[in-house]
Amino acid sequence: MSMLTPPGMGGKYRITGNRYPRMRRPRNRRRIVLASLAAVCALSLGGWGTLQLIDIFSGGSSANAAGSSSKGKEGGDCATDAKSAKQDVKNAELPDPSSVEVNVLNATDRSGLAQSTADELEKRGFKIGKVANAPAEFDKKVDNTGVLLGAPGEKGDARLKVLGTQFKGADTRFDDRKGDDVDFVIGKAYDKLAEEKEADAALTALSDPEPSPSRSRCKD
């Protein structure tokens, strides 16, 4: 009997020779699973990083596409604004000076001023109506350049705007008249009509107004 054989045991339980069984530690499946998951995550992160680098070095095609889309939208807004501006001018329907009948009324103590002013307005294409002294409510009571009077509403306002291009510092008022004529009541500060070039420029600005700030930004 070998010295390694426990007492009382023999036969097939007897251990002979110089070799003996080695005990192996059982494999840990949890570690294997965690290691596999870590490998998958590492590969995924590496792939994502590679795609980001490709996008950066290729100029960011996705960002450029988004920018182009945004610019296209802004361009559409600009086109809409331009169309609206033209429509506004069309809707204004400013009358020609030849269709605006002006009554020139003198509220100052300077004689002959109404007639000379009417003559100048006629030379600039306006139709002249009544030329006389101002009524009592204005006589000697207008301190500025003058007062422009007309019927309320879009048409009356348009006629007064056209006439207003010929004067500097005149007030605009509306009354209850029914006709299409307008009045220019001459005030104490009146000297002469606005320079013809300035008046023409003002009239052109009424017909073709400059774009608003929101529309001008479309050009940037």
PDB file of N, CA and C in Angstrom, residues 29-118:
ATOM      1  N   ARG A  29     -17.874  32.454 -15.899  1.00  0.00           N
ATOM      2  CA  ARG A  29     -18.614  32.873 -17.106  1.00  0.00           C
ATOM      3  C   ARG A  29     -18.950  34.360 -17.096  1.00  0.00           C
ATOM      4  N   ARG A  30     -19.165  34.915 -15.901  1.00  0.00           N
ATOM      5  CA  ARG A  30     -19.519  36.327 -15.803  1.00  0.00           C
ATOM      6  C   ARG A  30     -18.393  37.207 -16.356  1.00  0.00           C
ATOM      7  N   ARG A  31     -17.163  36.833 -16.042  1.00  0.00           N
ATOM      8  CA  ARG A  31     -16.035  37.611 -16.548  1.00  0.00           C
ATOM      9  C   ARG A  31     -15.949  37.539 -18.066  1.00  0.00           C
ATOM     10  N   ILE A  32     -16.235  36.406 -18.593  1.00  0.00           N
ATOM     11  CA  ILE A  32     -16.187  36.247 -20.048  1.00  0.00           C
ATOM     12  C   ILE A  32     -17.230  37.136 -20.725  1.00  0.00           C
ATOM     13  N   VAL A  33     -18.459  37.140 -20.163  1.00  0.00           N
ATOM     14  CA  VAL A  33     -19.534  37.962 -20.733  1.00  0.00           C
ATOM     15  C   VAL A  33     -19.182  39.439 -20.668  1.00  0.00           C
ATOM     16  N   LEU A  34     -18.674  39.899 -19.491  1.00  0.00           N
ATOM     17  CA  LEU A  34     -18.310  41.311 -19.338  1.00  0.00           C
ATOM     18  C   LEU A  34     -17.191  41.711 -20.283  1.00  0.00           C
ATOM     19  N   ALA A  35     -16.240  40.820 -20.453  1.00  0.00           N
ATOM     20  CA  ALA A  35     -15.138  41.114 -21.373  1.00  0.00           C
ATOM     21  C   ALA A  35     -15.647  41.250 -22.805  1.00  0.00           C
ATOM     22  N   SER A  36     -16.600  40.411 -23.188  1.00  0.00           N
ATOM     23  CA  SER A  36     -17.173  40.480 -24.540  1.00  0.00           C
ATOM     24  C   SER A  36     -17.907  41.793 -24.757  1.00  0.00           C
ATOM     25  N   LEU A  37     -18.711  42.194 -23.756  1.00  0.00           N
ATOM     26  CA  LEU A  37     -19.438  43.460 -23.866  1.00  0.00           C
ATOM     27  C   LEU A  37     -18.484  44.644 -23.968  1.00  0.00           C
ATOM     28  N   ALA A  38     -17.415  44.616 -23.173  1.00  0.00           N
ATOM     29  CA  ALA A  38     -16.438  45.707 -23.225  1.00  0.00           C
ATOM     30  C   ALA A  38     -15.800  45.798 -24.602  1.00  0.00           C
ATOM     31  N   ALA A  39     -15.531  44.651 -25.205  1.00  0.00           N
ATOM     32  CA  ALA A  39     -14.940  44.646 -26.542  1.00  0.00           C
ATOM     33  C   ALA A  39     -15.883  45.234 -27.578  1.00  0.00           C
ATOM     34  N   VAL A  40     -17.167  44.862 -27.475  1.00  0.00           N
ATOM     35  CA  VAL A  40     -18.170  45.403 -28.413  1.00  0.00           C
ATOM     36  C   VAL A  40     -18.280  46.910 -28.274  1.00  0.00           C
ATOM     37  N   CYS A  41     -18.308  47.428 -27.014  1.00  0.00           N
ATOM     38  CA  CYS A  41     -18.406  48.882 -26.787  1.00  0.00           C
ATOM     39  C   CYS A  41     -17.197  49.606 -27.348  1.00  0.00           C
ATOM     40  N   ALA A  42     -16.031  49.021 -27.142  1.00  0.00           N
ATOM     41  CA  ALA A  42     -14.808  49.647 -27.649  1.00  0.00           C
ATOM     42  C   ALA A  42     -14.830  49.742 -29.157  1.00  0.00           C
ATOM     43  N   LEU A  43     -15.285  48.671 -29.812  1.00  0.00           N
ATOM     44  CA  LEU A  43     -15.371  48.688 -31.272  1.00  0.00           C
ATOM     45  C   LEU A  43     -16.381  49.723 -31.766  1.00  0.00           C
ATOM     46  N   SER A  44     -17.518  49.842 -31.050  1.00  0.00           N
ATOM     47  CA  SER A  44     -18.545  50.809 -31.443  1.00  0.00           C
ATOM     48  C   SER A  44     -18.034  52.238 -31.325  1.00  0.00           C
ATOM     49  N   LEU A  45     -17.367  52.533 -30.192  1.00  0.00           N
ATOM     50  CA  LEU A  45     -16.813  53.877 -30.002  1.00  0.00           C
ATOM     51  C   LEU A  45     -15.752  54.185 -31.046  1.00  0.00           C
ATOM     52  N   GLY A  46     -14.952  53.206 -31.362  1.00  0.00           N
ATOM     53  CA  GLY A  46     -13.925  53.424 -32.386  1.00  0.00           C
ATOM     54  C   GLY A  46     -14.536  53.727 -33.739  1.00  0.00           C
ATOM     55  N   GLY A  47     -15.609  53.003 -34.087  1.00  0.00           N
ATOM     56  CA  GLY A  47     -16.275  53.259 -35.364  1.00  0.00           C
ATOM     57  C   GLY A  47     -16.912  54.631 -35.423  1.00  0.00           C
ATOM     58  N   TRP A  48     -17.560  55.037 -34.300  1.00  0.00           N
ATOM     59  CA  TRP A  48     -18.189  56.370 -34.257  1.00  0.00           C
ATOM     60  C   TRP A  48     -17.145  57.472 -34.381  1.00  0.00           C
ATOM     61  N   GLY A  49     -16.020  57.305 -33.686  1.00  0.00           N
ATOM     62  CA  GLY A  49     -14.950  58.296 -33.778  1.00  0.00           C
ATOM     63  C   GLY A  49     -14.394  58.401 -35.186  1.00  0.00           C
ATOM     64  N   THR A  50     -14.278  57.269 -35.842  1.00  0.00           N
ATOM     65  CA  THR A  50     -13.783  57.277 -37.227  1.00  0.00           C
ATOM     66  C   THR A  50     -14.723  58.050 -38.146  1.00  0.00           C
ATOM     67  N   LEU A  51     -16.034  57.841 -37.980  1.00  0.00           N
ATOM     68  CA  LEU A  51     -17.014  58.562 -38.801  1.00  0.00           C
ATOM     69  C   LEU A  51     -16.945  60.062 -38.563  1.00  0.00           C
ATOM     70  N   GLN A  52     -16.751  60.473 -37.287  1.00  0.00           N
ATOM     71  CA  GLN A  52     -16.639  61.900 -36.986  1.00  0.00           C
ATOM     72  C   GLN A  52     -15.423  62.517 -37.655  1.00  0.00           C
ATOM     73  N   LEU A  53     -14.313  61.807 -37.615  1.00  0.00           N
ATOM     74  CA  LEU A  53     -13.097  62.318 -38.262  1.00  0.00           C
ATOM     75  C   LEU A  53     -13.288  62.443 -39.766  1.00  0.00           C
ATOM     76  N   ILE A  54     -13.941  61.451 -40.367  1.00  0.00           N
ATOM     77  CA  ILE A  54     -14.204  61.514 -41.815  1.00  0.00           C
ATOM     78  C   ILE A  54     -15.075  62.713 -42.149  1.00  0.00           C
ATOM     79  N   ASP A  55     -16.098  62.971 -41.314  1.00  0.00           N
ATOM     80  CA  ASP A  55     -17.005  64.097 -41.553  1.00  0.00           C
ATOM     81  C   ASP A  55     -16.271  65.425 -41.438  1.00  0.00           C
ATOM     82  N   ILE A  56     -15.365  65.531 -40.450  1.00  0.00           N
ATOM     83  CA  ILE A  56     -14.617  66.783 -40.251  1.00  0.00           C
ATOM     84  C   ILE A  56     -13.697  67.055 -41.432  1.00  0.00           C
ATOM     85  N   PHE A  57     -12.921  66.023 -41.840  1.00  0.00           N
ATOM     86  CA  PHE A  57     -11.954  66.231 -42.915  1.00  0.00           C
ATOM     87  C   PHE A  57     -12.604  66.335 -44.286  1.00  0.00           C
ATOM     88  N   SER A  58     -13.844  65.882 -44.404  1.00  0.00           N
ATOM     89  CA  SER A  58     -14.541  66.020 -45.691  1.00  0.00           C
ATOM     90  C   SER A  58     -15.322  67.317 -45.789  1.00  0.00           C
ATOM     91  N   GLY A  59     -15.232  68.197 -44.774  1.00  0.00           N
ATOM     92  CA  GLY A  59     -15.875  69.505 -44.854  1.00  0.00           C
ATOM     93  C   GLY A  59     -17.236  69.555 -44.241  1.00  0.00           C
ATOM     94  N   GLY A  60     -17.669  68.524 -43.558  1.00  0.00           N
ATOM     95  CA  GLY A  60     -18.972  68.544 -42.886  1.00  0.00           C
ATOM     96  C   GLY A  60     -20.115  68.665 -43.864  1.00  0.00           C
ATOM     97  N   SER A  61     -20.293  67.649 -44.693  1.00  0.00           N
ATOM     98  CA  SER A  61     -21.321  67.704 -45.724  1.00  0.00           C
ATOM     99  C   SER A  61     -22.698  67.886 -45.141  1.00  0.00           C
ATOM    100  N   SER A  62     -22.962  67.275 -43.970  1.00  0.00           N
ATOM    101  CA  SER A  62     -24.288  67.390 -43.375  1.00  0.00           C
ATOM    102  C   SER A  62     -24.554  68.811 -42.921  1.00  0.00           C
ATOM    103  N   ALA A  63     -23.515  69.462 -42.337  1.00  0.00           N
ATOM    104  CA  ALA A  63     -23.683  70.848 -41.889  1.00  0.00           C
ATOM    105  C   ALA A  63     -23.904  71.767 -43.068  1.00  0.00           C
ATOM    106  N   ASN A  64     -23.141  71.515 -44.178  1.00  0.00           N
ATOM    107  CA  ASN A  64     -23.322  72.351 -45.361  1.00  0.00           C
ATOM    108  C   ASN A  64     -24.710  72.195 -45.935  1.00  0.00           C
ATOM    109  N   ALA A  65     -25.212  70.974 -45.904  1.00  0.00           N
ATOM    110  CA  ALA A  65     -26.562  70.751 -46.428  1.00  0.00           C
ATOM    111  C   ALA A  65     -27.584  71.500 -45.615  1.00  0.00           C
ATOM    112  N   ALA A  66     -27.407  71.486 -44.270  1.00  0.00           N
ATOM    113  CA  ALA A  66     -28.343  72.204 -43.402  1.00  0.00           C
ATOM    114  C   ALA A  66     -28.257  73.687 -43.654  1.00  0.00           C
ATOM    115  N   GLY A  67     -27.018  74.214 -43.837  1.00  0.00           N
ATOM    116  CA  GLY A  67     -26.855  75.644 -44.101  1.00  0.00           C
ATOM    117  C   GLY A  67     -27.498  76.047 -45.405  1.00  0.00           C
ATOM    118  N   SER A  68     -27.331  75.192 -46.440  1.00  0.00           N
ATOM    119  CA  SER A  68     -27.933  75.495 -47.730  1.00  0.00           C
ATOM    120  C   SER A  68     -29.434  75.534 -47.629  1.00  0.00           C
ATOM    121  N   SER A  69     -29.978  74.585 -46.844  1.00  0.00           N
ATOM    122  CA  SER A  69     -31.428  74.562 -46.668  1.00  0.00           C
ATOM    123  C   SER A  69     -31.913  75.827 -45.996  1.00  0.00           C
ATOM    124  N   SER A  70     -31.141  76.279 -44.962  1.00  0.00           N
ATOM    125  CA  SER A  70     -31.522  77.489 -44.238  1.00  0.00           C
ATOM    126  C   SER A  70     -31.473  78.705 -45.146  1.00  0.00           C
ATOM    127  N   LYS A  71     -30.395  78.796 -45.956  1.00  0.00           N
ATOM    128  CA  LYS A  71     -30.264  79.938 -46.859  1.00  0.00           C
ATOM    129  C   LYS A  71     -31.383  79.945 -47.884  1.00  0.00           C
ATOM    130  N   GLY A  72     -31.727  78.717 -48.343  1.00  0.00           N
ATOM    131  CA  GLY A  72     -32.808  78.650 -49.319  1.00  0.00           C
ATOM    132  C   GLY A  72     -34.103  79.168 -48.739  1.00  0.00           C
ATOM    133  N   LYS A  73     -34.333  78.846 -47.462  1.00  0.00           N
ATOM    134  CA  LYS A  73     -35.555  79.324 -46.807  1.00  0.00           C
ATOM    135  C   LYS A  73     -35.532  80.829 -46.664  1.00  0.00           C
ATOM    136  N   GLU A  74     -34.329  81.360 -46.250  1.00  0.00           N
ATOM    137  CA  GLU A  74     -34.226  82.816 -46.112  1.00  0.00           C
ATOM    138  C   GLU A  74     -34.421  83.499 -47.457  1.00  0.00           C
ATOM    139  N   GLY A  75     -33.858  82.879 -48.510  1.00  0.00           N
ATOM    140  CA  GLY A  75     -34.027  83.465 -49.832  1.00  0.00           C
ATOM    141  C   GLY A  75     -35.489  83.544 -50.212  1.00  0.00           C
ATOM    142  N   GLY A  76     -36.252  82.487 -49.835  1.00  0.00           N
ATOM    143  CA  GLY A  76     -37.683  82.523 -50.121  1.00  0.00           C
ATOM    144  C   GLY A  76     -38.373  83.651 -49.401  1.00  0.00           C
ATOM    145  N   ASP A  77     -37.961  83.888 -48.126  1.00  0.00           N
ATOM    146  CA  ASP A  77     -38.548  84.991 -47.368  1.00  0.00           C
ATOM    147  C   ASP A  77     -38.234  86.322 -48.024  1.00  0.00           C
ATOM    148  N   CYS A  78     -36.978  86.468 -48.530  1.00  0.00           N
ATOM    149  CA  CYS A  78     -36.595  87.720 -49.183  1.00  0.00           C
ATOM    150  C   CYS A  78     -37.446  87.955 -50.426  1.00  0.00           C
ATOM    151  N   ALA A  79     -37.663  86.873 -51.188  1.00  0.00           N
ATOM    152  CA  ALA A  79     -38.478  87.019 -52.387  1.00  0.00           C
ATOM    153  C   ALA A  79     -39.901  87.426 -52.021  1.00  0.00           C
ATOM    154  N   THR A  80     -40.407  86.848 -50.930  1.00  0.00           N
ATOM    155  CA  THR A  80     -41.751  87.209 -50.492  1.00  0.00           C
ATOM    156  C   THR A  80     -41.822  88.662 -50.068  1.00  0.00           C
ATOM    157  N   ASP A  81     -40.778  89.134 -49.335  1.00  0.00           N
ATOM    158  CA  ASP A  81     -40.751  90.529 -48.891  1.00  0.00           C
ATOM    159  C   ASP A  81     -40.704  91.480 -50.071  1.00  0.00           C
ATOM    160  N   ALA A  82     -39.890  91.139 -51.083  1.00  0.00           N
ATOM    161  CA  ALA A  82     -39.792  91.993 -52.265  1.00  0.00           C
ATOM    162  C   ALA A  82     -41.139  92.078 -52.982  1.00  0.00           C
ATOM    163  N   LYS A  83     -41.812  90.946 -53.058  1.00  0.00           N
ATOM    164  CA  LYS A  83     -43.130  90.927 -53.695  1.00  0.00           C
ATOM    165  C   LYS A  83     -44.111  91.779 -52.910  1.00  0.00           C
ATOM    166  N   SER A  84     -44.036  91.695 -51.569  1.00  0.00           N
ATOM    167  CA  SER A  84     -44.925  92.488 -50.724  1.00  0.00           C
ATOM    168  C   SER A  84     -44.671  93.972 -50.889  1.00  0.00           C
ATOM    169  N   ALA A  85     -43.373  94.349 -51.035  1.00  0.00           N
ATOM    170  CA  ALA A  85     -43.029  95.762 -51.202  1.00  0.00           C
ATOM    171  C   ALA A  85     -43.644  96.313 -52.487  1.00  0.00           C
ATOM    172  N   LYS A  86     -43.534  95.536 -53.567  1.00  0.00           N
ATOM    173  CA  LYS A  86     -44.126  95.976 -54.831  1.00  0.00           C
ATOM    174  C   LYS A  86     -45.641  96.080 -54.715  1.00  0.00           C
ATOM    175  N   GLN A  87     -46.227  95.145 -53.981  1.00  0.00           N
ATOM    176  CA  GLN A  87     -47.673  95.164 -53.810  1.00  0.00           C
ATOM    177  C   GLN A  87     -48.106  96.389 -53.014  1.00  0.00           C
ATOM    178  N   ASP A  88     -47.302  96.769 -51.987  1.00  0.00           N
ATOM    179  CA  ASP A  88     -47.622  97.950 -51.188  1.00  0.00           C
ATOM    180  C   ASP A  88     -47.621  99.200 -52.045  1.00  0.00           C
ATOM    181  N   VAL A  89     -46.618  99.324 -52.921  1.00  0.00           N
ATOM    182  CA  VAL A  89     -46.541 100.493 -53.800  1.00  0.00           C
ATOM    183  C   VAL A  89     -47.736 100.534 -54.742  1.00  0.00           C
ATOM    184  N   LYS A  90     -48.100  99.357 -55.252  1.00  0.00           N
ATOM    185  CA  LYS A  90     -49.238  99.296 -56.167  1.00  0.00           C
ATOM    186  C   LYS A  90     -50.531  99.688 -55.473  1.00  0.00           C
ATOM    187  N   ASN A  91     -50.680  99.223 -54.210  1.00  0.00           N
ATOM    188  CA  ASN A  91     -51.900  99.508 -53.464  1.00  0.00           C
ATOM    189  C   ASN A  91     -52.022 100.978 -53.092  1.00  0.00           C
ATOM    190  N   ALA A  92     -50.872 101.666 -52.986  1.00  0.00           N
ATOM    191  CA  ALA A  92     -50.911 103.072 -52.593  1.00  0.00           C
ATOM    192  C   ALA A  92     -51.646 103.905 -53.638  1.00  0.00           C
ATOM    193  N   GLU A  93     -51.433 103.617 -54.936  1.00  0.00           N
ATOM    194  CA  GLU A  93     -52.093 104.321 -56.027  1.00  0.00           C
ATOM    195  C   GLU A  93     -51.962 105.832 -55.858  1.00  0.00           C
ATOM    196  N   LEU A  94     -50.733 106.296 -55.787  1.00  0.00           N
ATOM    197  CA  LEU A  94     -50.495 107.730 -55.643  1.00  0.00           C
ATOM    198  C   LEU A  94     -50.931 108.458 -56.905  1.00  0.00           C
ATOM    199  N   PRO A  95     -51.663 109.531 -56.748  1.00  0.00           N
ATOM    200  CA  PRO A  95     -52.145 110.262 -57.918  1.00  0.00           C
ATOM    201  C   PRO A  95     -51.036 111.096 -58.552  1.00  0.00           C
ATOM    202  N   ASP A  96     -51.194 111.382 -59.808  1.00  0.00           N
ATOM    203  CA  ASP A  96     -50.272 112.279 -60.491  1.00  0.00           C
ATOM    204  C   ASP A  96     -50.586 113.712 -60.055  1.00  0.00           C
ATOM    205  N   PRO A  97     -49.562 114.576 -59.920  1.00  0.00           N
ATOM    206  CA  PRO A  97     -49.831 115.964 -59.516  1.00  0.00           C
ATOM    207  C   PRO A  97     -50.884 116.660 -60.371  1.00  0.00           C
ATOM    208  N   SER A  98     -50.970 116.298 -61.649  1.00  0.00           N
ATOM    209  CA  SER A  98     -51.935 116.958 -62.531  1.00  0.00           C
ATOM    210  C   SER A  98     -53.379 116.649 -62.162  1.00  0.00           C
ATOM    211  N   SER A  99     -53.580 115.566 -61.358  1.00  0.00           N
ATOM    212  CA  SER A  99     -54.938 115.205 -60.947  1.00  0.00           C
ATOM    213  C   SER A  99     -55.275 115.726 -59.547  1.00  0.00           C
ATOM    214  N   VAL A 100     -54.328 116.432 -58.930  1.00  0.00           N
ATOM    215  CA  VAL A 100     -54.552 116.975 -57.589  1.00  0.00           C
ATOM    216  C   VAL A 100     -54.927 118.451 -57.696  1.00  0.00           C
ATOM    217  N   GLU A 101     -56.165 118.759 -57.326  1.00  0.00           N
ATOM    218  CA  GLU A 101     -56.636 120.157 -57.366  1.00  0.00           C
ATOM    219  C   GLU A 101     -56.335 120.821 -56.023  1.00  0.00           C
ATOM    220  N   VAL A 102     -55.578 121.924 -56.076  1.00  0.00           N
ATOM    221  CA  VAL A 102     -55.111 122.584 -54.862  1.00  0.00           C
ATOM    222  C   VAL A 102     -55.752 123.961 -54.722  1.00  0.00           C
ATOM    223  N   ASN A 103     -56.348 124.204 -53.564  1.00  0.00           N
ATOM    224  CA  ASN A 103     -56.823 125.543 -53.208  1.00  0.00           C
ATOM    225  C   ASN A 103     -55.733 126.205 -52.363  1.00  0.00           C
ATOM    226  N   VAL A 104     -55.252 127.361 -52.792  1.00  0.00           N
ATOM    227  CA  VAL A 104     -54.181 128.052 -52.079  1.00  0.00           C
ATOM    228  C   VAL A 104     -54.800 129.195 -51.281  1.00  0.00           C
ATOM    229  N   LEU A 105     -54.657 129.122 -49.961  1.00  0.00           N
ATOM    230  CA  LEU A 105     -55.294 130.091 -49.070  1.00  0.00           C
ATOM    231  C   LEU A 105     -54.233 130.789 -48.218  1.00  0.00           C
ATOM    232  N   ASN A 106     -54.261 132.108 -48.221  1.00  0.00           N
ATOM    233  CA  ASN A 106     -53.247 132.901 -47.529  1.00  0.00           C
ATOM    234  C   ASN A 106     -53.710 133.258 -46.115  1.00  0.00           C
ATOM    235  N   ALA A 107     -52.964 132.746 -45.096  1.00  0.00           N
ATOM    236  CA  ALA A 107     -53.304 133.054 -43.706  1.00  0.00           C
ATOM    237  C   ALA A 107     -52.327 134.077 -43.116  1.00  0.00           C
ATOM    238  N   THR A 108     -51.533 134.720 -43.982  1.00  0.00           N
ATOM    239  CA  THR A 108     -50.575 135.715 -43.508  1.00  0.00           C
ATOM    240  C   THR A 108     -51.061 137.122 -43.893  1.00  0.00           C
ATOM    241  N   ASP A 109     -50.258 138.121 -43.496  1.00  0.00           N
ATOM    242  CA  ASP A 109     -50.595 139.499 -43.872  1.00  0.00           C
ATOM    243  C   ASP A 109     -49.816 139.961 -45.104  1.00  0.00           C
ATOM    244  N   ARG A 110     -49.193 139.030 -45.807  1.00  0.00           N
ATOM    245  CA  ARG A 110     -48.439 139.360 -47.023  1.00  0.00           C
ATOM    246  C   ARG A 110     -49.358 139.232 -48.238  1.00  0.00           C
ATOM    247  N   SER A 111     -49.609 140.305 -48.863  1.00  0.00           N
ATOM    248  CA  SER A 111     -50.542 140.309 -49.998  1.00  0.00           C
ATOM    249  C   SER A 111     -49.888 139.679 -51.233  1.00  0.00           C
ATOM    250  N   GLY A 112     -50.710 139.041 -52.027  1.00  0.00           N
ATOM    251  CA  GLY A 112     -50.230 138.430 -53.273  1.00  0.00           C
ATOM    252  C   GLY A 112     -49.509 137.100 -53.084  1.00  0.00           C
ATOM    253  N   LEU A 113     -49.343 136.639 -51.834  1.00  0.00           N
ATOM    254  CA  LEU A 113     -48.589 135.409 -51.596  1.00  0.00           C
ATOM    255  C   LEU A 113     -49.330 134.170 -52.098  1.00  0.00           C
ATOM    256  N   ALA A 114     -50.650 134.178 -51.977  1.00  0.00           N
ATOM    257  CA  ALA A 114     -51.427 133.027 -52.432  1.00  0.00           C
ATOM    258  C   ALA A 114     -51.306 132.858 -53.943  1.00  0.00           C
ATOM    259  N   GLN A 115     -51.366 133.953 -54.680  1.00  0.00           N
ATOM    260  CA  GLN A 115     -51.313 133.864 -56.135  1.00  0.00           C
ATOM    261  C   GLN A 115     -49.936 133.419 -56.617  1.00  0.00           C
ATOM    262  N   SER A 116     -48.884 133.980 -56.038  1.00  0.00           N
ATOM    263  CA  SER A 116     -47.534 133.580 -56.472  1.00  0.00           C
ATOM    264  C   SER A 116     -47.262 132.111 -56.143  1.00  0.00           C
ATOM    265  N   THR A 117     -47.758 131.645 -54.998  1.00  0.00           N
ATOM    266  CA  THR A 117     -47.578 130.236 -54.641  1.00  0.00           C
ATOM    267  C   THR A 117     -48.365 129.337 -55.580  1.00  0.00           C
ATOM    268  N   ALA A 118     -49.581 129.761 -55.918  1.00  0.00           N
ATOM    269  CA  ALA A 118     -50.396 128.982 -56.848  1.00  0.00           C
ATOM    270  C   ALA A 118     -49.721 128.885 -58.220  1.00  0.00           C
TER     271      ALA A 118
END
